[in-house]
Short mmCIF file of C-alpha atoms and ligand atoms in Angstrom, two decimals:
data_model
loop_
_atom_site.label_atom_id
_atom_site.label_comp_id
_atom_site.label_asym_id
_atom_site.label_seq_id
_atom_site.Cartn_x
_atom_site.Cartn_y
_atom_site.Cartn_z
CA MET X 30 -4.61 -195.23 55.84
CA SER X 31 -6.04 -196.72 58.99
CA LYS X 32 -9.66 -195.88 59.36
CA HIS X 33 -10.46 -197.93 62.44
CA ILE X 34 -13.83 -199.57 62.39
CA ASP X 35 -16.03 -199.31 65.40
CA LEU X 36 -18.26 -202.33 65.37
CA LYS X 37 -20.69 -200.78 67.79
CA VAL X 38 -21.35 -197.64 65.76
CA GLU X 39 -24.57 -197.46 63.87
CA GLN X 40 -25.71 -194.40 61.97
CA LYS X 41 -29.26 -193.39 61.37
CA LYS X 42 -29.71 -192.01 57.90
CA GLN X 43 -32.71 -190.32 56.40
CA ASN X 44 -33.74 -191.82 53.08
CA ASN X 45 -36.93 -190.70 51.39
CA GLY X 46 -38.39 -189.81 54.77
CA LYS X 47 -37.61 -193.25 56.25
CA THR X 48 -34.92 -193.83 58.86
CA LEU X 49 -32.53 -196.58 57.83
CA ILE X 50 -30.15 -198.15 60.29
CA MET X 51 -26.73 -198.06 58.61
CA ASN X 52 -24.12 -200.46 59.89
CA ASN X 53 -20.50 -199.29 59.79
CA ALA X 54 -18.98 -202.71 60.45
CA SER X 55 -18.34 -203.64 56.83
CA LEU X 56 -14.96 -204.98 55.75
CA VAL X 57 -14.25 -203.46 52.34
CA SER X 58 -10.50 -202.81 52.40
CA ILE X 59 -7.79 -204.22 54.63
CA SER X 60 -7.19 -200.60 55.69
CA ASP X 61 -10.53 -200.78 57.50
CA PHE X 62 -8.59 -202.75 60.15
CA SER X 63 -6.11 -201.23 62.59
CA LYS X 64 -3.02 -203.15 63.70
CA GLU X 65 -4.85 -204.05 66.90
CA ASP X 66 -7.82 -205.35 64.88
CA ILE X 67 -5.47 -207.53 62.82
CA LEU X 68 -3.66 -208.97 65.85
CA SER X 69 -6.94 -209.67 67.61
CA LEU X 70 -8.32 -211.40 64.48
CA LEU X 71 -5.21 -213.58 64.28
CA GLU X 72 -5.75 -214.64 67.87
CA ASP X 73 -9.41 -215.42 67.11
CA ALA X 74 -8.34 -217.43 64.04
CA ARG X 75 -6.04 -219.45 66.30
CA CYS X 76 -8.97 -220.17 68.62
CA PHE X 77 -11.06 -221.33 65.67
CA GLU X 78 -8.27 -223.58 64.48
CA GLU X 79 -8.34 -225.26 67.91
CA ASN X 80 -12.10 -225.69 67.65
CA PRO X 81 -13.90 -224.57 64.48
CA ASN X 82 -17.30 -225.92 65.57
CA ARG X 83 -19.02 -223.34 67.78
CA ASP X 84 -22.62 -222.22 67.89
CA LEU X 85 -21.88 -218.50 67.60
CA LEU X 86 -24.10 -217.79 64.58
CA ALA X 87 -27.26 -219.58 65.74
CA GLY X 88 -30.27 -217.76 64.28
CA LYS X 89 -28.16 -215.76 61.78
CA VAL X 90 -28.50 -215.88 57.99
CA VAL X 91 -25.50 -215.00 55.84
CA ALA X 92 -25.77 -214.26 52.10
CA THR X 93 -22.92 -215.03 49.69
CA LEU X 94 -23.33 -213.07 46.44
CA PHE X 95 -20.66 -214.12 43.95
CA PHE X 96 -20.87 -212.17 40.70
CA GLU X 97 -17.46 -213.66 39.77
CA PRO X 98 -16.25 -217.30 39.96
CA SER X 99 -14.67 -218.63 43.15
CA THR X 100 -13.78 -221.93 44.76
CA ARG X 101 -11.88 -221.19 47.99
CA THR X 102 -13.34 -217.89 49.08
CA ARG X 103 -16.99 -218.84 48.71
CA LEU X 104 -16.65 -222.38 50.04
CA SER X 105 -14.49 -221.39 53.00
CA PHE X 106 -16.89 -218.57 53.95
CA GLU X 107 -19.82 -220.97 53.66
CA THR X 108 -17.99 -223.64 55.66
CA ALA X 109 -17.20 -220.98 58.27
CA VAL X 110 -20.90 -220.11 58.62
CA ASN X 111 -21.95 -223.76 58.71
CA ARG X 112 -19.40 -224.62 61.39
CA LEU X 113 -20.61 -221.65 63.45
CA GLY X 114 -24.22 -222.80 63.32
CA GLY X 115 -25.54 -220.13 60.91
CA ARG X 116 -27.45 -220.53 57.65
CA ILE X 117 -26.40 -219.60 54.13
CA ILE X 118 -28.33 -218.17 51.20
CA GLY X 119 -26.89 -216.78 47.97
CA PHE X 120 -25.62 -217.53 44.50
CA SER X 121 -22.39 -218.50 42.77
CA ASP X 122 -23.56 -217.52 39.29
CA ALA X 123 -25.24 -214.14 38.81
CA ASN X 124 -26.72 -215.37 35.49
CA THR X 125 -29.24 -217.35 37.54
CA THR X 126 -30.43 -214.19 39.32
CA SER X 127 -32.51 -211.17 38.40
CA SER X 128 -29.35 -209.17 37.67
CA SER X 129 -29.50 -211.00 34.32
CA LYS X 130 -32.87 -209.23 33.82
CA GLY X 131 -31.27 -205.85 34.52
CA GLU X 132 -31.68 -205.51 38.30
CA THR X 133 -29.02 -203.14 39.61
CA LEU X 134 -26.43 -203.95 42.26
CA HIS X 135 -28.14 -201.38 44.46
CA ASP X 136 -31.49 -203.13 44.28
CA THR X 137 -29.95 -206.58 44.67
CA ILE X 138 -28.20 -205.51 47.89
CA MET X 139 -31.37 -203.86 49.23
CA MET X 140 -33.37 -207.01 48.51
CA VAL X 141 -30.87 -209.42 50.05
CA SER X 142 -30.53 -207.24 53.15
CA ASN X 143 -34.21 -207.98 53.77
CA TYR X 144 -33.31 -211.63 54.22
CA ALA X 145 -29.77 -211.78 55.63
CA ASP X 146 -27.81 -210.41 58.60
CA LEU X 147 -24.57 -210.16 56.61
CA ILE X 148 -23.67 -210.00 52.90
CA ILE X 149 -20.43 -211.44 51.56
CA MET X 150 -19.92 -210.32 47.97
CA ARG X 151 -17.46 -210.71 45.10
CA HIS X 152 -17.81 -208.44 42.09
CA HIS X 153 -15.79 -207.73 38.95
CA LEU X 154 -16.05 -203.94 39.40
CA GLU X 155 -13.46 -202.20 41.57
CA GLY X 156 -15.25 -200.30 44.32
CA ALA X 157 -18.43 -202.41 44.14
CA ALA X 158 -18.15 -203.51 47.78
CA ARG X 159 -17.44 -199.96 48.96
CA TYR X 160 -20.46 -198.76 47.02
CA ALA X 161 -22.67 -201.47 48.55
CA SER X 162 -21.41 -200.71 52.06
CA GLU X 163 -22.50 -197.08 51.70
CA PHE X 164 -26.19 -197.91 51.63
CA SER X 165 -26.56 -201.51 52.83
CA PRO X 166 -28.48 -201.80 56.10
CA VAL X 167 -26.41 -204.92 56.94
CA PRO X 168 -22.60 -205.27 56.94
CA ILE X 169 -20.77 -206.10 53.71
CA ILE X 170 -17.63 -208.26 53.48
CA ASN X 171 -15.64 -207.70 50.31
CA ALA X 172 -14.70 -211.12 48.90
CA GLY X 173 -12.77 -209.47 46.05
CA ASP X 174 -13.60 -206.44 43.86
CA GLY X 175 -11.95 -206.51 40.46
CA ALA X 176 -8.20 -205.91 40.65
CA ASN X 177 -8.61 -203.79 43.77
CA GLN X 178 -8.75 -205.56 47.16
CA HIS X 179 -9.26 -209.00 48.73
CA PRO X 180 -9.10 -208.31 52.47
CA SER X 181 -10.25 -211.70 53.77
CA GLN X 182 -7.51 -213.34 51.68
CA THR X 183 -5.08 -210.98 53.37
CA MET X 184 -6.19 -212.08 56.82
CA LEU X 185 -5.56 -215.72 55.93
CA ASP X 186 -2.23 -214.75 54.35
CA LEU X 187 -1.21 -212.94 57.54
CA TYR X 188 -2.31 -215.92 59.63
CA SER X 189 -0.27 -218.22 57.37
CA ILE X 190 2.78 -215.97 57.59
CA TYR X 191 2.48 -215.73 61.37
CA LYS X 192 2.09 -219.50 61.75
CA THR X 193 5.07 -220.32 59.57
CA GLN X 194 7.46 -217.53 60.62
CA GLY X 195 6.42 -217.11 64.28
CA LYS X 196 6.22 -213.35 63.68
CA LEU X 197 5.01 -210.75 61.20
CA ASP X 198 7.74 -208.16 61.72
CA ASP X 199 10.89 -207.61 59.66
CA LEU X 200 10.21 -210.17 56.92
CA THR X 201 11.34 -210.11 53.30
CA ILE X 202 8.38 -210.85 51.06
CA THR X 203 8.89 -211.53 47.36
CA MET X 204 5.79 -211.11 45.19
CA VAL X 205 5.98 -212.73 41.77
CA GLY X 206 3.82 -212.62 38.64
CA ASP X 207 0.77 -210.47 38.08
CA LEU X 208 1.32 -207.57 40.45
CA LYS X 209 -0.89 -205.29 38.39
CA TYR X 210 -4.19 -207.15 38.46
CA GLY X 211 -3.56 -209.42 41.47
CA ARG X 212 -5.76 -207.95 44.18
CA THR X 213 -4.28 -210.23 46.86
CA VAL X 214 -0.84 -208.62 46.60
CA HIS X 215 -2.37 -205.15 46.83
CA SER X 216 -4.19 -205.97 50.08
CA LEU X 217 -1.21 -207.82 51.56
CA LEU X 218 1.18 -204.96 50.80
CA MET X 219 -1.09 -202.52 52.64
CA ALA X 220 -1.55 -204.79 55.66
CA MET X 221 2.19 -205.41 56.02
CA TYR X 222 2.66 -201.68 56.48
CA TYR X 223 2.22 -202.28 60.22
CA PHE X 224 5.07 -204.82 60.37
CA HIS X 225 8.17 -203.24 58.82
CA PRO X 226 8.48 -205.48 55.76
CA LYS X 227 10.90 -205.44 52.86
CA PHE X 228 9.39 -206.27 49.45
CA ASN X 229 10.79 -207.64 46.22
CA PHE X 230 8.46 -207.22 43.24
CA VAL X 231 9.21 -209.63 40.38
CA ALA X 232 7.14 -208.87 37.29
CA CYS X 233 7.36 -207.94 33.63
CA ASP X 234 6.72 -204.32 32.64
CA GLU X 235 3.12 -205.05 31.67
CA LEU X 236 2.28 -206.51 35.09
CA ARG X 237 4.44 -204.51 37.47
CA MET X 238 3.18 -203.24 40.82
CA PRO X 239 0.94 -200.18 40.16
CA ASP X 240 2.40 -196.79 40.99
CA GLU X 241 -0.18 -196.10 43.69
CA TYR X 242 1.10 -199.05 45.76
CA LYS X 243 4.73 -198.05 45.26
CA ALA X 244 3.76 -194.51 46.31
CA PHE X 245 2.17 -196.05 49.41
CA CYS X 246 5.51 -197.77 50.18
CA ASP X 247 7.43 -194.54 49.58
CA LYS X 248 5.10 -192.58 51.83
CA HIS X 249 5.47 -195.06 54.67
CA GLY X 250 9.20 -195.74 54.32
CA ILE X 251 8.73 -199.34 53.17
CA GLU X 252 11.75 -200.68 51.29
CA TYR X 253 11.06 -202.34 47.94
CA HIS X 254 13.01 -203.49 44.90
CA GLU X 255 11.69 -204.29 41.44
CA TYR X 256 13.05 -207.08 39.24
CA HIS X 257 12.31 -208.54 35.84
CA GLU X 258 14.38 -211.64 36.53
CA PHE X 259 13.13 -214.30 38.95
CA SER X 260 16.64 -215.08 40.17
CA GLU X 261 17.97 -217.42 42.85
CA ASP X 262 19.62 -214.41 44.53
CA VAL X 263 16.18 -212.94 45.13
CA ILE X 264 14.69 -216.28 46.23
CA ASN X 265 17.57 -216.98 48.60
CA SER X 266 17.07 -213.70 50.49
CA THR X 267 13.32 -214.29 50.90
CA ASP X 268 11.20 -215.37 53.87
CA ILE X 269 7.83 -215.48 52.07
CA LEU X 270 7.69 -216.26 48.36
CA TYR X 271 4.24 -215.13 47.22
CA MET X 272 3.46 -216.49 43.76
CA THR X 273 0.46 -215.23 41.77
CA ARG X 274 -1.55 -216.28 38.74
CA VAL X 275 -1.65 -214.04 35.67
CA GLN X 276 -5.29 -212.86 35.78
CA ARG X 277 -6.50 -213.69 32.27
CA GLU X 278 -10.00 -212.36 33.04
CA ARG X 279 -8.68 -208.81 33.56
CA PHE X 280 -6.94 -208.47 30.17
CA THR X 281 -8.67 -206.54 27.40
CA ASP X 282 -6.07 -207.75 24.87
CA ILE X 283 -5.84 -211.57 24.89
CA MET X 284 -2.64 -211.45 22.81
CA GLU X 285 -0.97 -209.54 25.61
CA TYR X 286 -2.07 -212.26 28.04
CA GLU X 287 -0.58 -214.92 25.74
CA ARG X 288 2.72 -213.01 25.71
CA VAL X 289 3.08 -212.78 29.49
CA LYS X 290 1.24 -215.81 30.87
CA ASN X 291 4.25 -218.12 31.18
CA LEU X 292 7.02 -215.74 32.17
CA TYR X 293 7.47 -216.85 35.78
CA THR X 294 7.30 -220.46 36.94
CA LEU X 295 8.72 -221.69 40.25
CA LYS X 296 10.46 -225.06 39.96
CA ASN X 297 11.60 -227.16 42.89
CA SER X 298 15.28 -226.87 41.89
CA MET X 299 15.03 -223.09 42.33
CA LEU X 300 14.47 -223.56 46.09
CA CYS X 301 17.78 -225.44 46.68
CA GLY X 302 19.60 -222.49 48.27
CA SER X 303 16.57 -220.89 49.94
CA LYS X 304 16.33 -220.06 53.63
CA GLU X 305 15.15 -222.81 55.98
CA ASN X 306 12.15 -220.72 57.04
CA LEU X 307 11.08 -219.79 53.48
CA ARG X 308 7.51 -220.73 52.67
CA VAL X 309 5.86 -220.61 49.26
CA LEU X 310 2.41 -219.01 49.33
CA HIS X 311 -0.10 -218.64 46.50
CA PRO X 312 -3.71 -217.45 46.85
CA LEU X 313 -4.69 -220.10 44.24
CA PRO X 314 -5.96 -221.16 41.80
CA ARG X 315 -2.61 -222.03 40.26
CA VAL X 316 -2.32 -222.37 36.51
CA ASN X 317 1.36 -222.94 35.79
CA GLU X 318 3.21 -220.53 38.11
CA ILE X 319 4.29 -223.36 40.44
CA SER X 320 5.50 -226.68 39.03
CA TYR X 321 3.92 -229.75 40.54
CA ASP X 322 7.37 -230.88 41.69
CA VAL X 323 7.25 -228.10 44.33
CA ASP X 324 4.16 -229.59 46.01
CA ASN X 325 6.12 -232.18 48.01
CA ASN X 326 8.72 -229.69 49.19
CA PRO X 327 8.10 -228.93 52.91
CA LYS X 328 8.44 -225.25 52.01
CA ALA X 329 5.29 -225.41 49.85
CA TYR X 330 2.49 -224.02 52.02
CA TYR X 331 -0.32 -223.04 49.60
CA PHE X 332 -2.75 -225.83 50.42
CA GLN X 333 -2.42 -225.26 54.18
CA GLN X 334 -2.76 -221.54 53.43
CA ALA X 335 -6.16 -222.18 51.83
CA ARG X 336 -7.18 -224.25 54.87
CA ASN X 337 -6.26 -221.32 57.12
CA GLY X 338 -8.91 -219.37 55.20
CA LEU X 339 -11.63 -221.18 57.12
CA TYR X 340 -10.33 -220.00 60.51
CA ALA X 341 -9.50 -216.48 59.38
CA ARG X 342 -12.97 -216.08 57.84
CA GLN X 343 -14.69 -217.41 60.97
CA ALA X 344 -12.83 -214.69 62.87
CA ILE X 345 -13.80 -212.00 60.33
CA ILE X 346 -17.50 -212.94 60.33
CA CYS X 347 -17.63 -212.77 64.12
CA LYS X 348 -15.85 -209.44 64.20
CA VAL X 349 -18.11 -207.87 61.58
CA LEU X 350 -21.20 -209.10 63.42
CA GLY X 351 -19.84 -207.95 66.80
CA ILE X 352 -19.76 -211.49 68.23
CA LYS X 353 -17.17 -212.17 70.91
CA VAL X 354 -15.16 -215.32 70.18
CA LYS X 355 -13.95 -216.30 73.65
N1 LIG H 406 -7.86 -217.13 46.52
C1 LIG H 406 -9.09 -216.98 45.94
O1 LIG H 406 -9.69 -215.91 45.97
O2 LIG H 406 -9.55 -218.12 45.36
P1 LIG H 406 -10.97 -218.26 44.68
O3 LIG H 406 -10.99 -217.34 43.48
O4 LIG H 406 -11.11 -219.71 44.31
O5 LIG H 406 -12.02 -217.82 45.68
#
C-alpha cells in the first residue's frame, strides 16, 4: 500500500515531441504517504497551529478547482494559501467555466497548469485526481474524488485524533453511518493501518463498509466488527466516534436514500457511559446524524476538527511543493 512519494523526483516525459516536466509530488490517495510522511506532517501542522502566518508561499499561485460543492475543504485550503502569502485562482462552480461548453478535464488541467504552481481539485468521478496527476505538469492535491478518497481530510482527522488522544496507536475507532459512499472513512481506515487500530463499523446493509476496505483490514491483520445497531455497548468501548452524513448526492435511487437517511443519530444521552477520552468527530457538513444537544458536550470535537484543517492543509501544501516548514 505505501508508495512513498519523493518530492524531489521529477520525470521528463516525451509528449508529441515536446519534453514535459512531470511532477511526482501529487497527493491523490492517503497511501501516497508513508508513516514517516504522516508523522512529519503532523509535526508541521503543530508548527502552523502555533503560527499560521508565514511567508512561505510568496510568489506562488495555487488553483482550487471544485467541480463539486464544498465549504470547509475549499475555504480552509484557500485560507491556508492566504496565510502563507500565496495567491489563489480557481472556481467553486464548474458551471461558470468552459467545462460547461464541453472542455475536458484533461484540457482544463493543462490550461490551469499554465497559470498555477499547484492544483487542488475536487471532482465527482472516482479516480479523477489520479488521472489528472498522470499528466499534469504541476502537483495535484485530491480534495475528494467521488466516494473514493479524501486524503487532506484524513490528515486533519489524524491531527485531531493525535491532539485529543495524545497518541495514534491502539485506539478503538467507531465509524457510523454511510460507510459505503463516505470517502473520509475510506481514507482514514487506510491511514490508521500504521497505528494498530481496532474498528467498529456501524451501518445498515445498504451502506456498509465496502468489501475492498474489509479485505484491506483482513490483509493487514486489522481487527474490525460490523454492527447494525448503534448501541451504548459499542459507544462505551470507543475512543473516537466518527459520525458521517448519508451522502444523498451519491444515490441513484432517491427512495433508497429516504429509507436510510435517518437510521443513525447520536444524542447527548447516548454519551453518558462513554470513556473520558472519547471524542466525537464528523467531517461535516452534518444533516441530522448528531443532535444539537451534543454540541455543548466537551466530547464534541467536530468544529475544532474543522479548524485543524487549516493547519493540516498548510502542512500538506508545503510538503507537496517541497517547502521546508522550519
Ligand atoms: N469535510 C468536507 O469535505 O467538507 P466540505 O464538503 O464542506 O468541503
